PDB file of C-alpha atoms in Angstrom:
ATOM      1  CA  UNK L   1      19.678  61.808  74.249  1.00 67.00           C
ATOM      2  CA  UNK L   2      16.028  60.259  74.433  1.00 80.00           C
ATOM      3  CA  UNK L   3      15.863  62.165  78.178  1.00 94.00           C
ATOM      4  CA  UNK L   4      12.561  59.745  80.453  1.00 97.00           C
ATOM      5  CA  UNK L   5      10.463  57.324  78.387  1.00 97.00           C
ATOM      6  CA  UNK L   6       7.708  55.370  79.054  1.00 97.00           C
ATOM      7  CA  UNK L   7       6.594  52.416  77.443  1.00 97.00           C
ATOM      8  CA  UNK L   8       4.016  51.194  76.747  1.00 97.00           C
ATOM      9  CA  UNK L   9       1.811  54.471  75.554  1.00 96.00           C
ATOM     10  CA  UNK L  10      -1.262  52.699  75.937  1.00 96.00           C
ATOM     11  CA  UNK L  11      -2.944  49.845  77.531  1.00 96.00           C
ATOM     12  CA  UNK L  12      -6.668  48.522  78.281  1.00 97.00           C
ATOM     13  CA  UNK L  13      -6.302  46.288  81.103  1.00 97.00           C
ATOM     14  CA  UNK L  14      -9.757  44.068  82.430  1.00 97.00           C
ATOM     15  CA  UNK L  15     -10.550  44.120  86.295  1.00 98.00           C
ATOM     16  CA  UNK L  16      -7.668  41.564  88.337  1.00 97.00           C
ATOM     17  CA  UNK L  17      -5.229  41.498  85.646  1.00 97.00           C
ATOM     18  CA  UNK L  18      -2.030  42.652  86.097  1.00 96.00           C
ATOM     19  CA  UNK L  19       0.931  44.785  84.248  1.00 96.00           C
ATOM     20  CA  UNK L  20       3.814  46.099  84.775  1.00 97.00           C
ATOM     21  CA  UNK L  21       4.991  50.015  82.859  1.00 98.00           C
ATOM     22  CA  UNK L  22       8.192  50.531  82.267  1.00 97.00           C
ATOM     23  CA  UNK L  23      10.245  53.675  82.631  1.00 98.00           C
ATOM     24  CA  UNK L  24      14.063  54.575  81.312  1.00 98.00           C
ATOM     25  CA  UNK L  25      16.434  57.727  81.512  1.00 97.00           C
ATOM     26  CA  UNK L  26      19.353  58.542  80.159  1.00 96.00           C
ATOM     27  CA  UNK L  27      20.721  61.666  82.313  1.00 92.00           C
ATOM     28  CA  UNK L  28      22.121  59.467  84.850  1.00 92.00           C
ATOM     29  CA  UNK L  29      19.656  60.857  87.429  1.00 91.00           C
ATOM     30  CA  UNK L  30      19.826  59.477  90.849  1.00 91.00           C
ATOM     31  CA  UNK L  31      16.051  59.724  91.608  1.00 92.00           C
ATOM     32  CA  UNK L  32      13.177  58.312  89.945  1.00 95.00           C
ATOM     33  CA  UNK L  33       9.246  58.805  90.056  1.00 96.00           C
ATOM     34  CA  UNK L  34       5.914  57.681  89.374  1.00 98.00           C
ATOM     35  CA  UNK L  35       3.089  59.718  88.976  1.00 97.00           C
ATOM     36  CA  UNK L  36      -0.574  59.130  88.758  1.00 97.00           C
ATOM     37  CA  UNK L  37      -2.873  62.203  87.025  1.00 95.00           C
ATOM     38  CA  UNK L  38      -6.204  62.397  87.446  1.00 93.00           C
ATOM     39  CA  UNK L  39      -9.067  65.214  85.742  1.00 85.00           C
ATOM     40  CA  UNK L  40      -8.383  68.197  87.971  1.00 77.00           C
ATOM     41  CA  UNK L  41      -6.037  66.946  90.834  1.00 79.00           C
ATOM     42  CA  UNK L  42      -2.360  67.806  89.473  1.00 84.00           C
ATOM     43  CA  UNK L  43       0.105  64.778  89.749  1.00 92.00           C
ATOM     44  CA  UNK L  44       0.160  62.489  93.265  1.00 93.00           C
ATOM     45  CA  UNK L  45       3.079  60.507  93.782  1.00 94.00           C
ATOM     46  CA  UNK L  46       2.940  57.017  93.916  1.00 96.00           C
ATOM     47  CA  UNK L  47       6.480  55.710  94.900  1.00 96.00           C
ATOM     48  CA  UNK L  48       9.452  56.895  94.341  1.00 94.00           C
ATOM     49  CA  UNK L  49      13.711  56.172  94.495  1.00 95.00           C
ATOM     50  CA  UNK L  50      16.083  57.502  95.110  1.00 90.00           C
ATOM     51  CA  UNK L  51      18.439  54.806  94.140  1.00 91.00           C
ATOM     52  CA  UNK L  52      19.349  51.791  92.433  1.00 94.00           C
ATOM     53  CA  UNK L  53      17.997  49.301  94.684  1.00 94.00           C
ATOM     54  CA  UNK L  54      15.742  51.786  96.874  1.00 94.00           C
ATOM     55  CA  UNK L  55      12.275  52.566  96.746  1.00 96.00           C
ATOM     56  CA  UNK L  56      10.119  54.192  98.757  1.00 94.00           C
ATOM     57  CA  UNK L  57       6.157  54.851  99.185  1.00 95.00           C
ATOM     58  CA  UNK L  58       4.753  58.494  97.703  1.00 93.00           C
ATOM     59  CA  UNK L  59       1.271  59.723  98.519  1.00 91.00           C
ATOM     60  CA  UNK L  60      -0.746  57.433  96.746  1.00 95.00           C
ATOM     61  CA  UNK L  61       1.066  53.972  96.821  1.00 97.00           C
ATOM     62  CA  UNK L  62      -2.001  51.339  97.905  1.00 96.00           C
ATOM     63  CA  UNK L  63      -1.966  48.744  94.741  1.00 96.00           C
ATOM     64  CA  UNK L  64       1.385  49.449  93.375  1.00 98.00           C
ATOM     65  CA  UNK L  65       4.724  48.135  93.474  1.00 97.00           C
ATOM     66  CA  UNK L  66       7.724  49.398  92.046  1.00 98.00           C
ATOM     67  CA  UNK L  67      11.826  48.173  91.799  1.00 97.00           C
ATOM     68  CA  UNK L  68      15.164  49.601  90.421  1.00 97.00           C
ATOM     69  CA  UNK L  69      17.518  46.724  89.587  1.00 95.00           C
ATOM     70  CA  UNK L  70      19.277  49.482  87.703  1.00 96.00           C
ATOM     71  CA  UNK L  71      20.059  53.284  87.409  1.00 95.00           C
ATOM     72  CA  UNK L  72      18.222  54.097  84.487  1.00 97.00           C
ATOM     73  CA  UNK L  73      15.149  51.548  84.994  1.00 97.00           C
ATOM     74  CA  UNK L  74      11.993  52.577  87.062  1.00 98.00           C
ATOM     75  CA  UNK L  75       9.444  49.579  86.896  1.00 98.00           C
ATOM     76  CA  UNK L  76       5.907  50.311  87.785  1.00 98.00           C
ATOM     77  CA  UNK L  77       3.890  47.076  88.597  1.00 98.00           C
ATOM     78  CA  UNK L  78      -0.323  46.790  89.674  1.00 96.00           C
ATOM     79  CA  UNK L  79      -0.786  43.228  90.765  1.00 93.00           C
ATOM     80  CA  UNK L  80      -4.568  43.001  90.503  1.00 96.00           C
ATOM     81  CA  UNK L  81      -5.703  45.800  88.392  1.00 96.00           C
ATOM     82  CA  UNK L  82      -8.798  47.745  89.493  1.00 97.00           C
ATOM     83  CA  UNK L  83     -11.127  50.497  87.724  1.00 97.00           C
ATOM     84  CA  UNK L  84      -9.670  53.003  90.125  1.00 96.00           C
ATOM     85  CA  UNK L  85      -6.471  52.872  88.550  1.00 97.00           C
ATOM     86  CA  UNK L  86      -7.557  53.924  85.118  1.00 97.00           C
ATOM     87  CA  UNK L  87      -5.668  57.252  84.901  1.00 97.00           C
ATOM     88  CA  UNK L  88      -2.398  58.265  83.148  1.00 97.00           C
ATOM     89  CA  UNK L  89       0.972  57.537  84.692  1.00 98.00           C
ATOM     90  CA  UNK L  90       4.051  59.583  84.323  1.00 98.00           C
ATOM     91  CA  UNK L  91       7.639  59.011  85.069  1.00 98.00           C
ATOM     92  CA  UNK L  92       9.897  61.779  86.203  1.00 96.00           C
ATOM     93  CA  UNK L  93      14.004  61.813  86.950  1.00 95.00           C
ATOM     94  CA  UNK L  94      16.193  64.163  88.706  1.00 90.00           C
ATOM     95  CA  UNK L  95      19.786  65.145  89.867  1.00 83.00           C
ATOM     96  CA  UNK L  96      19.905  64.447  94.253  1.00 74.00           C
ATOM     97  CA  UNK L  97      21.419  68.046  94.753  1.00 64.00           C
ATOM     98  CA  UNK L  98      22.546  71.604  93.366  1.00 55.00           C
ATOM     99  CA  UNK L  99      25.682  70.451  93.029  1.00 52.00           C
ATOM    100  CA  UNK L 100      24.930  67.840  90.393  1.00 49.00           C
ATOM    101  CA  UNK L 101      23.632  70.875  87.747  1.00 49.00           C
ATOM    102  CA  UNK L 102      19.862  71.086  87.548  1.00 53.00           C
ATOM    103  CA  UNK L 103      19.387  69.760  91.040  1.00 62.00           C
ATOM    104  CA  UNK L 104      15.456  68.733  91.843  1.00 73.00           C
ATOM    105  CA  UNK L 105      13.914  69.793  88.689  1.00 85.00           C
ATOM    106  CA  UNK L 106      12.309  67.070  87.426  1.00 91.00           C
ATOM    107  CA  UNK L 107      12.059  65.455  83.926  1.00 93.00           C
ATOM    108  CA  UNK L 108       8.812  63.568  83.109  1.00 96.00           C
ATOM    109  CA  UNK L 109       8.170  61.022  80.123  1.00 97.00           C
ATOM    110  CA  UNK L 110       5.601  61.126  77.377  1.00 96.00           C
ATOM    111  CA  UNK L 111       2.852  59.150  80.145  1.00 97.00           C
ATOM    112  CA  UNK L 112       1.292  55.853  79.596  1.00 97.00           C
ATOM    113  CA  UNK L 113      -2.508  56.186  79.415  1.00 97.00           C
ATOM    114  CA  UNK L 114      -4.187  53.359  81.447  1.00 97.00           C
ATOM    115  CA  UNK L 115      -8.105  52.169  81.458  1.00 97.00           C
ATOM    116  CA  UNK L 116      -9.149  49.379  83.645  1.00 97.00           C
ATOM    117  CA  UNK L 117     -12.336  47.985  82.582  1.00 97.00           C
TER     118      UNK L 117
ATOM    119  CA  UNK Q   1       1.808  65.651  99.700  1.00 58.00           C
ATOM    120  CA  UNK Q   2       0.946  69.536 100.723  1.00 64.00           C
ATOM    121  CA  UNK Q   3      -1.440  70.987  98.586  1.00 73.00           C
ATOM    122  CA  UNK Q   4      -0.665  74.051  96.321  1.00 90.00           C
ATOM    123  CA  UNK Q   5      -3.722  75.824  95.421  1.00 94.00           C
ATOM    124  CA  UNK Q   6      -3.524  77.141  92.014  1.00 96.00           C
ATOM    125  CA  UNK Q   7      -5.415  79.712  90.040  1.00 96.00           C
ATOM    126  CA  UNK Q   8      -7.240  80.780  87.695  1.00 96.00           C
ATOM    127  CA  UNK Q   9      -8.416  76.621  87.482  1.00 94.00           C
ATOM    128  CA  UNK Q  10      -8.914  77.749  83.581  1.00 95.00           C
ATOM    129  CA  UNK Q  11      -8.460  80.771  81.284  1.00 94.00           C
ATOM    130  CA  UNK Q  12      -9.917  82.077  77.662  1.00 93.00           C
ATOM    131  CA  UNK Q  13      -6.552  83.930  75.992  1.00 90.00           C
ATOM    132  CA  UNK Q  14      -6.727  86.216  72.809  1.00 92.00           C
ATOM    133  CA  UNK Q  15      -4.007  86.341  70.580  1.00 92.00           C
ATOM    134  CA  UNK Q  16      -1.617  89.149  72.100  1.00 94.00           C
ATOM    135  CA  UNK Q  17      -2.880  89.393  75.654  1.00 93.00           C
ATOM    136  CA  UNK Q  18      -0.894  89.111  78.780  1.00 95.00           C
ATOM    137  CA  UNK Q  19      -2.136  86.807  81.263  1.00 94.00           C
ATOM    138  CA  UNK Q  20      -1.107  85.858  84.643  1.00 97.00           C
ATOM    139  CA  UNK Q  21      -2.037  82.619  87.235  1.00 97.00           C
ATOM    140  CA  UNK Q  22      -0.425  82.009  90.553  1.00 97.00           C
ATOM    141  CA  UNK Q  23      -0.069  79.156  93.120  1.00 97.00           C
ATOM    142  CA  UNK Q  24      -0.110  79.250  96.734  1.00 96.00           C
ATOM    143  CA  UNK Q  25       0.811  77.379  99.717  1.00 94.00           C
ATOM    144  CA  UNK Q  26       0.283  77.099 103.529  1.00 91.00           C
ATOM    145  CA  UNK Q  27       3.898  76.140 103.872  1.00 90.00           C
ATOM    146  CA  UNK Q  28       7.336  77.745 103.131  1.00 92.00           C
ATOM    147  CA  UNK Q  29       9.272  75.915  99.870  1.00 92.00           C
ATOM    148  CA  UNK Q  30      12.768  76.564  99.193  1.00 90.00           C
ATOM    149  CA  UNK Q  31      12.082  75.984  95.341  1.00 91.00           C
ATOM    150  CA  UNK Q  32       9.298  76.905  92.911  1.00 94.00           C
ATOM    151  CA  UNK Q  33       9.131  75.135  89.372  1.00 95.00           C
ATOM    152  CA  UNK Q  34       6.283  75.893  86.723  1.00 97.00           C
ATOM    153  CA  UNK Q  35       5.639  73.220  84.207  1.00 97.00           C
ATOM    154  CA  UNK Q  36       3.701  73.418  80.892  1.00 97.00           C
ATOM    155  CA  UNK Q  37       1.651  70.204  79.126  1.00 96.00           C
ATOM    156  CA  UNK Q  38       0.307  69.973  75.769  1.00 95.00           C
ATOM    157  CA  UNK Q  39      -2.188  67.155  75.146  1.00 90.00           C
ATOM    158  CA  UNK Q  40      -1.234  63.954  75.211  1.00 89.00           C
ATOM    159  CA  UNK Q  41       2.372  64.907  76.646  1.00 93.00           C
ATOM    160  CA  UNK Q  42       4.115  64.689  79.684  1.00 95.00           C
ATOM    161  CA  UNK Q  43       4.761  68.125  81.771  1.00 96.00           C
ATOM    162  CA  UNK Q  44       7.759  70.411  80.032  1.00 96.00           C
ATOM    163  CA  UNK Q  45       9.582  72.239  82.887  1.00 94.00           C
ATOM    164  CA  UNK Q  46       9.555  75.932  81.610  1.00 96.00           C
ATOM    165  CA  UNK Q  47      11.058  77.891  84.604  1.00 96.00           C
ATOM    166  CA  UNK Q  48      13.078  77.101  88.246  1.00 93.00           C
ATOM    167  CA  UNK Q  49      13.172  79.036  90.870  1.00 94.00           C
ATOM    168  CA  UNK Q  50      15.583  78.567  93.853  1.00 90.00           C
ATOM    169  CA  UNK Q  51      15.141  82.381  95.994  1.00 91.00           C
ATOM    170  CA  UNK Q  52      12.630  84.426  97.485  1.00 94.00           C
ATOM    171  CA  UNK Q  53      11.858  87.150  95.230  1.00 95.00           C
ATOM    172  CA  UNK Q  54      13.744  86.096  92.325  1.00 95.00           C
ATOM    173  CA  UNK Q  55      12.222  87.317  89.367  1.00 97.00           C
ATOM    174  CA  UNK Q  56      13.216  84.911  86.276  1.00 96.00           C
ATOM    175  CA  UNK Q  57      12.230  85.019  82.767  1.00 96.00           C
ATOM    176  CA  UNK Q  58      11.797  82.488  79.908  1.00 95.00           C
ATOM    177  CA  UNK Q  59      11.144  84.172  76.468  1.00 96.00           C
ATOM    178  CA  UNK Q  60       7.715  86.010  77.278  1.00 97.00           C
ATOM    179  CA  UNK Q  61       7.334  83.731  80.355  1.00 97.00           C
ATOM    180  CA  UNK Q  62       7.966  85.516  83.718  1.00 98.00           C
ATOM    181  CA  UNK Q  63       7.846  83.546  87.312  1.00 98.00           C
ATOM    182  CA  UNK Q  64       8.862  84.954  90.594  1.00 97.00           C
ATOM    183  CA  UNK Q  65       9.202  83.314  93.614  1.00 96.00           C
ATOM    184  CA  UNK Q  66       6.717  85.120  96.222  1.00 96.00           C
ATOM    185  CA  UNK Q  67       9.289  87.110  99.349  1.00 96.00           C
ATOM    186  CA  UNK Q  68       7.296  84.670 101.920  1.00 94.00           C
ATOM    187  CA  UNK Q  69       7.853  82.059  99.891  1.00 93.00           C
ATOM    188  CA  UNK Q  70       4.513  80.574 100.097  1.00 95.00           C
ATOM    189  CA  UNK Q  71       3.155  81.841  96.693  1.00 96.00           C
ATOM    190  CA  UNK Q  72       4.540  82.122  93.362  1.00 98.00           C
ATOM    191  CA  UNK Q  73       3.351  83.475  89.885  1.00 97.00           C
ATOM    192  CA  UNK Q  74       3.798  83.392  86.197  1.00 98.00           C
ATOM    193  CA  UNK Q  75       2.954  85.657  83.405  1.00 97.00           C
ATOM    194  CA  UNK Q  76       2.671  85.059  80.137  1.00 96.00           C
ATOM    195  CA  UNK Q  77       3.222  88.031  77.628  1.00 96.00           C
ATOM    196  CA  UNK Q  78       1.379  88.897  74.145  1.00 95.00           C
ATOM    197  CA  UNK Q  79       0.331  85.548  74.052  1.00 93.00           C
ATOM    198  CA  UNK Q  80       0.221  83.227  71.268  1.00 93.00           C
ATOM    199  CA  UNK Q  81      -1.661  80.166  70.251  1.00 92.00           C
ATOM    200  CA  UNK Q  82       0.947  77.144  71.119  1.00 93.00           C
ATOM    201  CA  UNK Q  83      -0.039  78.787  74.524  1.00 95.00           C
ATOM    202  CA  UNK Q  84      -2.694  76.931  75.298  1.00 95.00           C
ATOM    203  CA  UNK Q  85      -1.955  73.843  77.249  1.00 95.00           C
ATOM    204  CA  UNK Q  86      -1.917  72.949  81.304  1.00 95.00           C
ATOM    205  CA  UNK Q  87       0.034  74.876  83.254  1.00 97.00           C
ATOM    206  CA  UNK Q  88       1.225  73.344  86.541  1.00 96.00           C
ATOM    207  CA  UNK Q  89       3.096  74.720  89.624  1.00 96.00           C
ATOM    208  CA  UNK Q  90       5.068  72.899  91.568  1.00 94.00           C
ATOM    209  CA  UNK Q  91       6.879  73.118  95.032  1.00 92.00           C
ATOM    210  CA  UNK Q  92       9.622  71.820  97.130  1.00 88.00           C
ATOM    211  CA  UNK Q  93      10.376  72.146 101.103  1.00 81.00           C
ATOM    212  CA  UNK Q  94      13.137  70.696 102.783  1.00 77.00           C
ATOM    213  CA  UNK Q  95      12.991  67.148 100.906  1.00 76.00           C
ATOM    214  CA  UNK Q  96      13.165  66.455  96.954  1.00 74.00           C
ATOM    215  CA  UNK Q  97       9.627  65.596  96.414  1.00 82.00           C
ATOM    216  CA  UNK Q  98       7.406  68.068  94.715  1.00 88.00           C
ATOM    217  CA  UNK Q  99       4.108  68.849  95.475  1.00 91.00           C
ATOM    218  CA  UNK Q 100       1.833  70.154  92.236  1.00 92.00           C
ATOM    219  CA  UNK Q 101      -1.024  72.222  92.269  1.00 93.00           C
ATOM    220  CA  UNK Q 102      -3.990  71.413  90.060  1.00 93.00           C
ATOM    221  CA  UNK Q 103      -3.154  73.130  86.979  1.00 94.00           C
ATOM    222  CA  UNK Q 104      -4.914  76.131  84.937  1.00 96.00           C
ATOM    223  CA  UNK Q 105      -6.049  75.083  81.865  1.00 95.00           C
ATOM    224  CA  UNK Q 106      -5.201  77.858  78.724  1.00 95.00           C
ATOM    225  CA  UNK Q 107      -7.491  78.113  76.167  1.00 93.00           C
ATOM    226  CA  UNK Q 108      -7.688  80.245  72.831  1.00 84.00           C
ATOM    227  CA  UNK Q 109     -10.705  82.564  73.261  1.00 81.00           C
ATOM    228  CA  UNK Q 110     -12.742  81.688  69.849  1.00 66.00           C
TER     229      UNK Q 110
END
């Protein structure tokens, strides 16, 4: 039971390209997450889902994109990378309700540390 | 998101100490989570908590849930060094998405 990973770990990007980071769970968790954390400002979501075939915009979505062809899958896409979006980028999962066992706790990946240049 | 301010931002611990941080909010949330993260890691949930005033321990790791619901803390007893780390709080209202505060950052106290 690997629980959220996050591939890749690392990546140097230049200015325009673009990428796409890839998240997977294995606790059959109905909602997906991505984060963005920046030097003293917590976690901001970007977009979220809530749903195989759903997504939906978080806080801080301007730049991203995101799809869930399946369950377990959480793609995280920047089309035209910018410096602004050098920060590391967490995936969480978690159950929809209480009634599923740990209900809205949620379970984050390793990150994927990202520098525009 | 609703912002959850969080403090101490940082802390200096010595081997055995107690210490304590807290988060607090302008809004009412129906659950309280506290999250730890080591360098390099993602965030490692370390205690839930679903009632006002529930008290709920972990080990030597102690949260409650604040009676107004709009503030929560968590203690940490005779501390040790795999202390150190971020500690995060975290809140939900009526939805599933959480809101995190800024984190306190542990340190060992040279």
């Amino acid at each position: 039971n690997a629980g959220v990973t996050q591939t890749p770990k690392f990546r140097v990007l230049k200015t325009g390209q673009s990428m796409t980071l890839l998240c997977a769970q294995d606790m059959n968790h109905e909602y997906m997450y991505w984060y963005r954390q920046d030097p003293g400002m917590g976690l901001r979501l970007i977009h979220y889902s809530v749903g195989e075939g759903t997504t939906a915009k978080g806080e801080v979505p301007d730049g991203y994109n995101v799809s869930r062809l399946k369950k377990q899958n959480f793609l995280l896409g920047l089309e035209s990378a910018a410096p602004s979006q050098t920060s590391v980028y967490f995936c969480a999962s978690s159950y929809s309700s209480r009634s599923s066992g740990s209900s809205y706790e949620q379970y984050f990946g390793p990150g994927t540390r990202l520098t525009v240049t | 998101g609703q912002q959850l301010n969080q403090s101490p931002q940082s802390m200096f611990i010595q081997e055995g100490e107690d210490v304590s941080m807290n988060c607090t909010s302008s809004s009412i949330f129906n659950t309280w989570l506290w999250y730890k993260q080591d360098p390099g890691e993602g965030p490692v949930l370390l205690i839930a908590l679903y009632k006002a005033g529930e008290l709920t321990s972990n080990g030597r790791l102690t949260a409650q849930f604040g009676i107004t619901r709009k503030d929560s803390f968590l203690n940490i007893s005779a501390s040790i060094p795999s202390d150190v780390g971020i500690y995060f709080c975290a809140g939900r209202s009526y939805d599933y998405k959480l809101s995190f505060g800024a984190g306190t950052t542990v340190t060992v106290r040279a």
